[in-house]
């Protein structure tokens, strides 16, 4: 018979096995209150290598929110074995769980009964290694004004983190939500804890759901590691910012009331070893930025990869007046992106010392309203004038000159043949619209744009060719001159080159930062307008060739056989056909142009 000591050992061992198996299978309902694993060890004091993300930050009763618990990418392959996820009233984080969950990972997660609600928490089903867990949270019928998600994560038996704070979601239509009560586990971490980005930034949605500043123009941070990218997405009460670019020490952007750095609202993403500090700052005069004493940013997240810094955060559109000199985001500001090397030494929040050195590169953008960005009026008119000039008036003028010379032989206007006067009027209008449109970007920017790619160079070339054409026309030789063919070819060649370059410049122009039309459909509409003009030109060209050939054949037939059809009747039929084609062309052209102009009006 075993002795009492051996029996005691067996009993203790059984208890330990029972306890261990209980934790391993995730049946931890007794930990619902404080979310503390009963492992007999203190929670880790190191930063948690895990993060909670949500697919939305506002909700209504009965709404569903996808909650993801995952490993911070920069932490390497640090998996976890156990977890407990709950949602709490942000105004009373020590209170009971709020809402209920449904499972998305049935093999690795299970629902727990915490408090009076079934499924009010989610835990693990086994001690298998995990890197990501998802669950669907459903808001209760009578929810609190704000809800915070939190998780306890067990890496191994002696290493775990309790109540890792996640994002706070707000009930739609509720204003003035009070901050969570400070507790030892949630003090300030609710708004300042950094998390890792779960996916890289992308230019998708630029010009539609968000406004973007990019250098080089049109680059995509998801594909081009050298792309400097700033986007802002207006939301109900906040603006979501995304900033990305290659930088050795820091990446930042500023909101400015003018085109010069100084007295600006600045947002900094500063590399600190293998992590990134995200802070708001302000510049008084021509000095280095001073960090804000009060945090105004939420949902901060970052990523470091191959020398590229990416950071994301939200900021309220309106802030209390007592929070320093923060700009409201419902106004228009000039945008600056700066990057460079971090200053010497580590700067702490309370030092109020220069944070960055003067070794920096600055990229500027046009003024934008961040709560609902719209393109500047001068740039809109620039686009309108160029589209009307080179999509409508010049194309119509060319068609009139090429195919309607013989349609009004006796009709004159101010002493000249009608086709010539219409052609000259349309081309003069093209030059005037081009001149006015050409000057507007220079007036708006106060000089040359260094970040617009080849668009301004093409624009200058088109402007020069537009001046050359009328000068060449004034100096043209007489119709019966032996040198007339030289003028004809030069006039045709210069005009054709100008039209081709203008079309290329317009395609590049609608992708500029100041006038970013929604793509890709806007490109399709512009392409349709160009193709429509080309098709009509080809139709009239083929028709004119066919008329010439057919006319010769009929003439021979008249002389030899019938001689019953007059040339005047044939000419009237040809003229009628061309006028119908011209009317159809103008109808389609105006349709395409109206869509483009309306799009410009709304950006």
Coordinates of C-alpha atoms in Angstrom, one line a residue:
X1 CA 0.0 0.0 0.0
X2 CA 1.5 3.4 -0.9
X3 CA 2.6 5.7 1.8
X4 CA 0.8 8.9 2.6
X5 CA 3.6 11.0 1.0
X6 CA 3.3 9.1 -2.3
X7 CA -0.5 9.4 -2.2
X8 CA -0.1 13.2 -1.6
X9 CA 2.2 13.4 -4.6
X10 CA -0.4 11.6 -6.8
X11 CA -3.2 13.8 -5.6
X12 CA -1.2 17.0 -6.3
X13 CA -0.1 15.7 -9.7
X14 CA -3.8 14.9 -10.6
X15 CA -4.8 18.4 -9.5
X16 CA -2.0 19.9 -11.6
X17 CA -2.9 17.9 -14.6
X18 CA -6.6 18.8 -14.2
X19 CA -5.7 22.5 -13.9
X20 CA -3.3 22.4 -16.9
X21 CA -5.8 20.6 -19.0
X22 CA -8.5 23.0 -18.0
X23 CA -6.4 26.0 -19.2
X24 CA -5.2 24.1 -22.3
X25 CA -8.8 23.5 -23.5
X26 CA -9.7 27.1 -23.0
X27 CA -12.5 26.6 -20.4
X28 CA -11.6 29.8 -18.6
X29 CA -14.9 31.3 -17.7
X30 CA -13.8 31.9 -14.1
X31 CA -11.2 34.4 -15.6
X32 CA -13.9 36.5 -17.3
X33 CA -13.8 39.2 -14.7
X34 CA -10.1 40.2 -14.4
X35 CA -9.0 38.2 -17.4
X36 CA -6.1 36.9 -15.3
X37 CA -4.8 33.4 -16.0
X38 CA -4.4 31.5 -12.8
X39 CA -0.8 30.4 -13.6
X40 CA 0.8 31.5 -10.4
X41 CA 3.1 34.0 -12.1
X42 CA 2.9 37.7 -12.8
X43 CA 2.1 39.0 -16.3
X44 CA 5.0 40.1 -18.5
X45 CA 6.2 43.6 -18.1
X46 CA 7.6 43.7 -21.6
X47 CA 5.6 45.3 -24.5
X48 CA 3.0 42.9 -25.8
X49 CA 4.0 41.4 -29.2
X50 CA 0.3 41.1 -30.1
X51 CA -2.3 43.5 -31.4
X52 CA -6.0 43.8 -31.8
X53 CA -7.5 45.3 -35.0
X54 CA -11.0 46.0 -36.1
X55 CA -12.7 46.5 -39.5
X56 CA -14.7 49.5 -38.3
X57 CA -14.6 52.1 -35.5
X58 CA -18.2 53.1 -35.3
X59 CA -21.3 51.0 -34.8
X60 CA -25.1 50.9 -34.3
X61 CA -27.1 48.4 -32.2
X62 CA -27.0 45.0 -33.8
X63 CA -24.0 45.8 -36.1
X64 CA -21.2 43.3 -36.6
X65 CA -17.5 44.1 -36.2
X66 CA -14.6 41.7 -37.2
X67 CA -12.1 41.5 -34.4
X68 CA -8.6 40.2 -35.2
X69 CA -5.9 39.2 -32.6
X70 CA -2.6 38.8 -34.3
X71 CA 1.2 38.8 -33.9
X72 CA 2.9 42.1 -34.4
X73 CA 4.9 41.6 -37.7
X74 CA 8.1 43.1 -36.3
X75 CA 8.1 40.7 -33.4
X76 CA 9.1 37.8 -35.7
X77 CA 7.4 34.4 -35.4
X78 CA 6.2 34.8 -31.8
X79 CA 3.1 32.6 -31.7
X80 CA 0.7 32.3 -28.8
X81 CA -1.1 29.3 -27.3
X82 CA -4.0 30.7 -25.3
X83 CA -6.1 33.8 -25.5
X84 CA -9.3 35.4 -24.1
X85 CA -11.0 38.3 -26.0
X86 CA -13.7 40.5 -24.5
X87 CA -15.5 43.8 -25.2
X88 CA -16.0 46.2 -22.3
X89 CA -17.8 49.5 -21.8
X90 CA -14.9 52.0 -22.4
X91 CA -16.3 54.2 -19.7
X92 CA -16.3 51.3 -17.2
X93 CA -13.5 48.9 -18.3
X94 CA -13.8 46.9 -15.0
X95 CA -17.5 46.2 -15.7
X96 CA -19.0 43.1 -17.4
X97 CA -18.4 42.0 -21.0
X98 CA -20.6 43.8 -23.6
X99 CA -22.2 42.3 -26.6
X100 CA -21.7 38.8 -28.0
X101 CA -19.3 37.0 -30.3
X102 CA -19.7 34.4 -33.1
X103 CA -16.8 32.2 -34.3
X104 CA -14.8 32.6 -37.5
X105 CA -12.1 30.0 -36.5
X106 CA -14.2 27.1 -35.2
X107 CA -11.2 24.7 -34.9
X108 CA -9.1 27.1 -32.7
X109 CA -11.6 29.2 -30.9
X110 CA -14.8 28.7 -28.7
X111 CA -17.4 30.9 -27.1
X112 CA -17.6 31.5 -23.3
X113 CA -20.4 32.5 -21.1
X114 CA -19.3 35.6 -19.2
X115 CA -21.9 37.4 -17.0
X116 CA -25.4 37.1 -18.3
X117 CA -24.7 36.8 -22.0
X118 CA -23.9 33.6 -23.8
X119 CA -20.9 34.0 -26.2
X120 CA -19.7 37.3 -24.5
X121 CA -16.1 36.1 -24.7
X122 CA -13.8 34.0 -27.0
X123 CA -11.0 31.7 -26.0
X124 CA -8.8 29.0 -27.4
X125 CA -9.7 25.3 -27.8
X126 CA -6.2 23.9 -27.5
X127 CA -2.6 24.8 -26.8
X128 CA -1.6 24.7 -30.5
X129 CA 0.5 27.6 -31.7
X130 CA -1.4 30.4 -33.3
X131 CA -0.4 33.7 -35.0
X132 CA -3.9 35.1 -35.8
X133 CA -7.5 34.6 -34.5
X134 CA -10.6 36.3 -35.8
X135 CA -14.1 36.5 -34.3
X136 CA -17.3 38.5 -35.1
X137 CA -18.6 40.8 -32.4
X138 CA -22.3 41.8 -32.4
X139 CA -23.3 45.0 -30.7
X140 CA -26.1 44.6 -28.1
X141 CA -29.5 46.3 -28.5
X142 CA -28.7 48.8 -25.8
X143 CA -25.0 49.4 -26.1
X144 CA -22.9 51.9 -24.2
X145 CA -21.6 55.0 -25.9
X146 CA -18.2 53.5 -26.5
X147 CA -16.8 50.0 -26.4
X148 CA -13.2 48.9 -26.0
X149 CA -11.8 45.5 -27.0
X150 CA -9.1 43.8 -24.9
X151 CA -7.4 40.5 -24.8
X152 CA -5.3 38.3 -22.5
X153 CA -2.7 36.3 -24.5
X154 CA -0.6 33.4 -23.3
X155 CA 2.6 32.8 -25.1
X156 CA 3.6 30.0 -22.8
X157 CA 2.7 29.0 -19.2
X158 CA 4.9 31.6 -17.5
X159 CA 4.8 34.3 -20.2
X160 CA 1.5 36.1 -20.8
X161 CA -0.1 39.6 -21.0
X162 CA -3.3 40.6 -19.4
X163 CA -5.9 42.9 -20.8
X164 CA -4.0 44.1 -23.8
X165 CA -5.9 47.2 -24.8
X166 CA -7.4 47.3 -28.3
X167 CA -9.2 50.0 -30.3
X168 CA -12.3 51.9 -28.9
X169 CA -15.4 51.9 -31.1
X170 CA -18.1 54.6 -30.7
X171 CA -21.8 54.4 -31.0
X172 CA -23.1 56.3 -34.1
X173 CA -24.8 59.6 -33.3
X174 CA -23.1 60.0 -29.9
X175 CA -20.9 63.0 -29.2
X176 CA -18.7 63.9 -26.3
X177 CA -17.9 60.3 -25.4
X178 CA -16.0 60.3 -22.1
X179 CA -12.6 58.7 -22.0
X180 CA -12.2 55.3 -20.3
X181 CA -11.6 55.4 -16.5
X182 CA -7.9 55.2 -15.8
X183 CA -6.9 51.8 -14.4
X184 CA -3.5 50.3 -13.8
X185 CA -3.8 48.2 -16.9
X186 CA -5.4 50.8 -19.3
X187 CA -3.8 54.1 -18.3
X188 CA -3.1 56.1 -21.5
X189 CA -2.4 52.9 -23.4
X190 CA -5.9 53.2 -24.9
X191 CA -4.7 56.1 -27.1
X192 CA -1.0 55.8 -27.3
X193 CA -0.2 52.1 -27.7
X194 CA 1.3 51.5 -31.1
X195 CA 0.2 48.5 -33.2
X196 CA 1.5 46.9 -36.4
X197 CA 0.0 47.4 -39.8
X198 CA -1.7 44.3 -41.0
X199 CA -1.4 45.1 -44.7
X200 CA 0.7 47.5 -46.8
X201 CA -0.7 50.8 -48.1
X202 CA -2.2 51.1 -51.6
X203 CA -3.1 53.9 -53.9
X204 CA -6.4 52.2 -54.6
X205 CA -9.2 54.6 -53.9
X206 CA -7.2 57.8 -54.5
X207 CA -9.5 60.4 -56.0
X208 CA -12.6 58.5 -54.9
X209 CA -12.7 57.5 -51.2
X210 CA -9.5 59.3 -50.2
X211 CA -7.2 62.1 -51.4
X212 CA -3.6 61.4 -52.1
X213 CA -0.3 63.2 -52.4
X214 CA 2.3 61.1 -54.3
X215 CA 5.8 61.6 -55.5
X216 CA 6.5 60.5 -58.2
X217 CA 3.1 61.4 -59.5
X218 CA 0.8 58.4 -59.8
X219 CA 3.1 56.0 -57.8
X220 CA 1.7 53.2 -55.7
X221 CA 3.3 52.5 -52.3
X222 CA 2.1 48.9 -52.5
X223 CA 4.3 48.3 -55.5
X224 CA 7.0 51.0 -55.5
X225 CA 9.3 51.2 -52.4
X226 CA 10.5 54.6 -53.5
X227 CA 7.0 56.1 -53.5
X228 CA 6.4 59.0 -51.1
X229 CA 2.7 58.7 -50.2
X230 CA 0.3 60.6 -48.1
X231 CA -3.5 59.9 -48.1
X232 CA -6.3 61.1 -45.9
X233 CA -9.8 59.7 -45.7
X234 CA -12.6 61.8 -44.2
X235 CA -14.8 59.9 -41.8
X236 CA -17.8 60.8 -39.7
X237 CA -15.8 62.6 -36.9
X238 CA -12.2 61.8 -37.8
X239 CA -9.7 61.8 -40.6
X240 CA -7.6 58.7 -41.3
X241 CA -4.1 59.4 -42.4
X242 CA -1.6 57.1 -44.1
X243 CA 2.0 58.1 -44.6
X244 CA 4.7 56.0 -46.4
X245 CA 8.1 56.5 -47.9
X246 CA 11.8 55.6 -47.8
X247 CA 13.6 57.3 -45.0
X248 CA 16.6 56.8 -42.8
X249 CA 15.3 58.5 -39.7
X250 CA 11.9 60.1 -40.0
X251 CA 9.0 60.7 -42.3
X252 CA 6.5 63.6 -41.6
X253 CA 3.9 65.8 -43.1
X254 CA 2.7 69.3 -42.2
X255 CA -0.4 71.3 -42.6
X256 CA 0.4 74.9 -43.5
X257 CA -1.6 78.0 -44.1
X258 CA 1.0 79.2 -46.7
X259 CA 3.7 77.8 -49.0
X260 CA 6.5 78.1 -46.5
X261 CA 7.5 75.9 -43.6
X262 CA 6.8 77.6 -40.3
X263 CA 3.8 77.9 -37.9
X264 CA 2.6 74.6 -39.1
X265 CA 0.8 71.5 -37.7
X266 CA 3.2 68.6 -38.0
X267 CA 2.8 64.8 -37.7
X268 CA 6.0 62.8 -37.2
X269 CA 6.8 59.1 -37.8
X270 CA 10.3 58.7 -36.3
X271 CA 12.3 55.5 -36.4
X272 CA 13.5 54.4 -33.0
X273 CA 15.5 51.2 -33.5
X274 CA 13.2 48.6 -34.8
X275 CA 10.0 50.5 -34.0
X276 CA 8.4 53.8 -35.0
X277 CA 7.2 56.6 -32.8
X278 CA 4.1 58.5 -34.1
X279 CA 3.6 61.9 -32.6
X280 CA 1.8 65.2 -33.3
X281 CA 4.0 68.4 -33.1
X282 CA 3.8 72.1 -33.9
X283 CA 6.3 74.5 -35.4
X284 CA 6.4 78.1 -34.0
X285 CA 8.1 80.3 -36.6
X286 CA 11.2 78.9 -38.3
X287 CA 12.1 76.5 -35.6
X288 CA 12.3 72.8 -35.1
X289 CA 9.0 71.0 -34.2
X290 CA 8.0 70.6 -30.6
X291 CA 6.1 67.5 -29.6
X292 CA 2.5 67.9 -28.4
X293 CA 2.1 67.7 -24.7
X294 CA -1.3 66.0 -25.1
X295 CA -1.9 63.1 -27.4
X296 CA -4.5 63.8 -30.2
X297 CA -3.9 60.7 -32.3
X298 CA -5.7 57.4 -32.1
X299 CA -5.5 54.0 -33.8
X300 CA -1.8 54.4 -34.5
X301 CA 0.0 51.7 -36.4
X302 CA 3.3 51.4 -38.2
X303 CA 5.5 49.2 -40.2
X304 CA 9.3 49.1 -41.1
X305 CA 10.4 47.1 -44.1
X306 CA 13.4 47.5 -46.5
X307 CA 14.1 51.1 -45.4
X308 CA 10.5 52.2 -45.9
X309 CA 8.6 53.8 -43.0
X310 CA 4.8 53.4 -43.0
X311 CA 2.5 54.8 -40.3
X312 CA -1.2 55.3 -40.0
X313 CA -3.4 57.1 -37.4
X314 CA -6.6 58.9 -36.9
X315 CA -7.3 62.4 -35.7
X316 CA -10.5 64.1 -34.8
X317 CA -11.7 66.8 -37.2
X318 CA -12.3 69.2 -34.3
X319 CA -10.3 69.4 -31.1
X320 CA -11.0 71.2 -27.9
X321 CA -9.5 74.7 -27.9
X322 CA -7.3 74.0 -24.9
X323 CA -5.2 71.5 -26.9
X324 CA -2.4 73.8 -28.0
X325 CA -2.5 75.0 -31.6
X326 CA -3.9 72.1 -33.5
X327 CA -5.5 73.0 -36.8
X328 CA -9.1 72.0 -37.4
X329 CA -9.3 69.6 -40.4
X330 CA -12.4 71.2 -42.0
X331 CA -10.2 73.9 -43.6
X332 CA -7.9 73.9 -46.6
X333 CA -4.1 73.7 -46.0
X334 CA -1.0 73.4 -48.0
X335 CA 0.6 70.0 -47.6
X336 CA 4.3 69.2 -47.0
X337 CA 6.0 65.8 -46.8
X338 CA 9.5 65.8 -45.3
X339 CA 11.9 63.0 -44.7
X340 CA 15.5 62.8 -43.5
X341 CA 17.8 61.6 -40.7
X342 CA 16.8 61.7 -37.1
X343 CA 18.5 64.1 -34.7
X344 CA 21.4 63.0 -32.6
X345 CA 20.5 61.2 -29.5
X346 CA 17.1 60.1 -28.2
X347 CA 14.6 62.8 -27.6
X348 CA 12.0 62.2 -24.9
X349 CA 8.5 63.6 -24.9
X350 CA 9.1 66.1 -22.1
X351 CA 12.5 67.4 -23.4
X352 CA 10.9 70.0 -25.8
X353 CA 14.1 70.0 -27.8
X354 CA 14.7 69.8 -31.6
X355 CA 13.6 66.4 -32.7
X356 CA 14.9 66.3 -36.3
X357 CA 17.9 67.7 -38.0
X358 CA 18.0 70.1 -40.9
X359 CA 19.0 67.3 -43.4
X360 CA 15.6 66.9 -45.0
X361 CA 13.8 66.8 -48.3
X362 CA 10.4 68.5 -48.6
X363 CA 7.7 67.6 -51.1
X364 CA 4.9 70.1 -51.4
X365 CA 1.3 69.7 -52.4
X366 CA -1.6 72.0 -53.2
X367 CA -4.0 73.3 -50.5
X368 CA -6.7 70.7 -49.6
X369 CA -9.6 70.5 -47.2
X370 CA -8.9 67.3 -45.2
X371 CA -12.4 66.8 -44.0
X372 CA -13.7 66.8 -47.5
X373 CA -11.0 67.6 -50.0
X374 CA -11.7 69.5 -53.2
X375 CA -9.4 70.5 -56.0
X376 CA -8.5 74.2 -56.3
X377 CA -10.8 76.3 -58.5
X378 CA -7.9 77.6 -60.8
X379 CA -6.8 74.0 -61.5
X380 CA -10.4 73.0 -62.3
X381 CA -10.6 75.8 -64.8
X382 CA -7.3 74.8 -66.2
X383 CA -8.6 71.4 -66.9
X384 CA -11.9 72.7 -68.3
X385 CA -10.2 75.1 -70.8
X386 CA -7.8 72.5 -72.0
X387 CA -10.4 69.8 -72.5
X388 CA -12.7 72.2 -74.4
X389 CA -9.9 73.5 -76.6
X390 CA -8.2 70.2 -77.5
X391 CA -11.1 67.7 -77.4
X392 CA -13.8 69.9 -79.1
X393 CA -12.9 73.1 -80.8
X394 CA -9.6 72.0 -82.4
X395 CA -11.1 68.7 -83.6
X396 CA -14.2 70.4 -85.1
X397 CA -12.0 73.1 -86.7
X398 CA -9.9 70.4 -88.4
X399 CA -12.9 68.5 -89.7
X400 CA -14.4 71.7 -91.1
X401 CA -11.2 72.6 -93.0
X402 CA -10.5 69.1 -94.2
X403 CA -14.0 68.0 -95.4
X404 CA -16.2 71.0 -95.9
X405 CA -14.3 73.3 -98.2
X406 CA -16.5 72.6 -101.1
X407 CA -19.9 72.5 -99.3
X408 CA -20.6 76.2 -99.2
X409 CA -18.8 77.5 -102.4
X410 CA -20.9 80.7 -102.7
X411 CA -21.6 81.4 -99.1
X412 CA -19.3 84.1 -97.6
X413 CA -19.0 85.6 -94.1
X414 CA -17.3 89.0 -93.8
X415 CA -15.9 88.7 -97.3
X416 CA -14.3 85.2 -96.9
X417 CA -15.6 81.7 -97.6
X418 CA -17.8 80.3 -94.8
X419 CA -15.7 77.2 -94.1
X420 CA -12.5 79.3 -93.7
X421 CA -14.2 81.7 -91.3
X422 CA -15.6 78.8 -89.2
X423 CA -12.2 77.1 -89.2
X424 CA -10.3 80.3 -88.2
X425 CA -12.8 81.1 -85.5
X426 CA -12.5 77.7 -83.9
X427 CA -8.7 77.7 -84.1
X428 CA -8.6 81.2 -82.6
X429 CA -10.8 80.1 -79.8
X430 CA -8.5 77.1 -79.3
X431 CA -5.5 79.3 -78.9
X432 CA -7.3 81.7 -76.5
X433 CA -8.5 78.8 -74.3
X434 CA -5.0 77.3 -74.4
X435 CA -3.4 80.6 -73.4
X436 CA -5.8 81.2 -70.5
X437 CA -5.6 77.6 -69.4
X438 CA -1.8 77.5 -69.6
X439 CA -1.4 80.5 -67.3
X440 CA -3.7 79.3 -64.5
X441 CA -1.3 76.7 -63.0
X442 CA 1.5 79.2 -62.9
X443 CA -0.8 81.7 -61.1
X444 CA -2.0 79.1 -58.7
X445 CA 1.5 77.8 -57.8
X446 CA 3.4 81.0 -58.2
X447 CA 5.9 79.4 -60.5
X448 CA 7.0 76.1 -62.0
X449 CA 5.9 72.8 -60.5
X450 CA 8.8 70.5 -59.9
X451 CA 6.7 67.5 -59.0
X452 CA 4.3 67.3 -62.0
X453 CA 6.4 65.0 -64.1
X454 CA 6.4 65.6 -67.9
X455 CA 3.0 67.3 -67.9
X456 CA 4.2 70.9 -67.7
X457 CA 6.9 70.3 -70.3
X458 CA 4.3 68.9 -72.8
X459 CA 2.0 71.8 -71.9
X460 CA 4.7 74.3 -72.8
X461 CA 5.4 72.6 -76.1
X462 CA 1.7 72.6 -77.0
X463 CA 1.5 76.3 -76.1
X464 CA 4.5 77.1 -78.4
X465 CA 3.0 75.1 -81.3
X466 CA -0.3 76.9 -80.7
X467 CA 1.4 80.2 -81.3
X468 CA 3.3 78.9 -84.3
X469 CA 0.2 77.8 -86.2
X470 CA -1.5 81.2 -86.5
X471 CA 1.8 82.9 -87.3
X472 CA 2.4 80.4 -90.0
X473 CA -1.1 80.9 -91.4
X474 CA -0.6 84.7 -91.6
X475 CA 2.6 84.2 -93.6
X476 CA 1.2 81.5 -95.9
X477 CA 1.9 82.0 -99.6
X478 CA -0.8 82.4 -102.2
X479 CA -3.0 79.5 -103.3
X480 CA -1.3 79.3 -106.7
X481 CA 2.2 79.8 -105.4
X482 CA 4.8 77.1 -106.1
X483 CA 5.7 77.0 -102.4
X484 CA 2.2 76.5 -101.2
X485 CA 2.7 72.8 -100.7
X486 CA 5.4 73.5 -98.2
X487 CA 3.0 75.5 -96.1
X488 CA 0.3 72.8 -96.4
X489 CA 2.6 70.1 -95.1
X490 CA 4.1 72.3 -92.3
X491 CA 0.6 73.5 -91.2
X492 CA -0.7 69.9 -91.2
X493 CA 2.4 68.5 -89.4
X494 CA 2.6 71.2 -86.7
X495 CA -1.1 70.9 -86.0
X496 CA -1.0 67.1 -85.8
X497 CA 2.0 67.1 -83.5
X498 CA 0.3 69.7 -81.3
X499 CA -2.9 67.6 -81.1
X500 CA -1.1 64.4 -80.2
X501 CA 1.0 66.1 -77.5
X502 CA -2.1 67.9 -76.1
X503 CA -3.9 64.6 -75.7
X504 CA -0.9 63.0 -73.9
X505 CA -0.7 66.1 -71.7
X506 CA -4.4 65.8 -70.8
X507 CA -4.1 62.2 -69.9
X508 CA -1.2 63.0 -67.6
X509 CA -3.0 66.1 -66.3
X510 CA -6.0 64.2 -64.9
X511 CA -3.6 62.2 -62.8
X512 CA -1.9 65.2 -61.1
X513 CA -2.2 65.8 -57.4
X514 CA -4.2 69.0 -57.7
X515 CA -6.7 67.5 -60.2
X516 CA -6.9 63.8 -59.6
X517 CA -10.0 62.5 -61.4
X518 CA -11.3 59.1 -60.3
X519 CA -9.9 56.2 -62.2
X520 CA -9.8 54.1 -64.1
X521 CA -13.2 55.1 -65.6
X522 CA -12.3 58.8 -66.1
X523 CA -9.4 57.6 -68.3
X524 CA -11.8 55.5 -70.2
X525 CA -14.1 58.4 -70.8
X526 CA -11.2 60.6 -72.0
X527 CA -10.0 57.7 -74.3
X528 CA -13.6 57.4 -75.6
X529 CA -13.6 61.0 -76.5
X530 CA -10.4 60.8 -78.4
X531 CA -11.4 57.6 -80.2
X532 CA -14.7 59.1 -81.1
X533 CA -13.0 61.9 -82.9
X534 CA -10.6 59.6 -84.7
X535 CA -13.4 57.3 -85.9
X536 CA -15.4 60.3 -87.3
X537 CA -12.2 61.6 -89.0
X538 CA -11.6 58.1 -90.6
X539 CA -15.2 57.8 -91.7
X540 CA -15.2 61.2 -93.5
X541 CA -11.8 60.4 -95.0
X542 CA -12.9 57.0 -96.4
X543 CA -16.1 58.6 -97.6
X544 CA -14.3 61.4 -99.5
X545 CA -12.0 58.8 -101.2
X546 CA -15.0 56.7 -102.2
X547 CA -16.8 59.8 -103.6
X548 CA -13.9 60.6 -105.7
X549 CA -13.6 57.1 -107.2
X550 CA -17.3 56.7 -107.6
X551 CA -17.7 60.2 -109.1
X552 CA -15.1 59.4 -111.8
X553 CA -16.9 56.1 -112.6
X554 CA -20.3 57.8 -112.8
X555 CA -18.9 60.6 -115.0
X556 CA -17.6 58.1 -117.5
X557 CA -21.0 56.3 -117.4
X558 CA -22.8 59.6 -118.1
X559 CA -20.7 60.4 -121.1
X560 CA -20.9 56.9 -122.6
X561 CA -24.4 55.7 -121.6
X562 CA -27.1 57.7 -119.7
X563 CA -26.0 61.2 -118.7
X564 CA -29.1 61.6 -116.5
X565 CA -27.7 62.5 -113.1
X566 CA -26.4 66.0 -112.5
X567 CA -23.3 66.8 -110.5
X568 CA -25.3 69.2 -108.3
X569 CA -27.6 66.4 -107.1
X570 CA -24.6 64.2 -106.2
X571 CA -22.9 67.1 -104.4
X572 CA -26.1 67.7 -102.3
X573 CA -26.2 64.1 -101.2
X574 CA -22.5 64.1 -100.3
X575 CA -22.9 67.3 -98.4
X576 CA -26.0 66.0 -96.6
X577 CA -24.1 62.9 -95.4
X578 CA -21.1 65.0 -94.1
X579 CA -23.4 67.3 -92.2
X580 CA -25.2 64.4 -90.6
X581 CA -21.8 62.9 -89.6
X582 CA -20.7 66.3 -88.2
X583 CA -23.9 66.6 -86.2
X584 CA -23.5 63.1 -84.8
X585 CA -19.8 63.8 -84.0
X586 CA -20.7 67.0 -82.1
X587 CA -23.5 65.2 -80.2
X588 CA -21.1 62.4 -79.0
X589 CA -18.2 64.8 -78.3
X590 CA -20.4 67.0 -76.2
X591 CA -21.6 63.9 -74.3
X592 CA -18.1 62.8 -73.5
X593 CA -17.0 66.3 -72.6
X594 CA -20.0 66.9 -70.3
X595 CA -19.1 63.8 -68.3
X596 CA -15.5 64.9 -67.9
X597 CA -16.5 68.5 -67.0
X598 CA -19.0 67.3 -64.4
X599 CA -16.3 65.0 -62.9
X600 CA -14.0 68.0 -62.6
X601 CA -16.7 70.0 -61.0
X602 CA -17.2 67.3 -58.3
X603 CA -13.5 66.6 -57.4

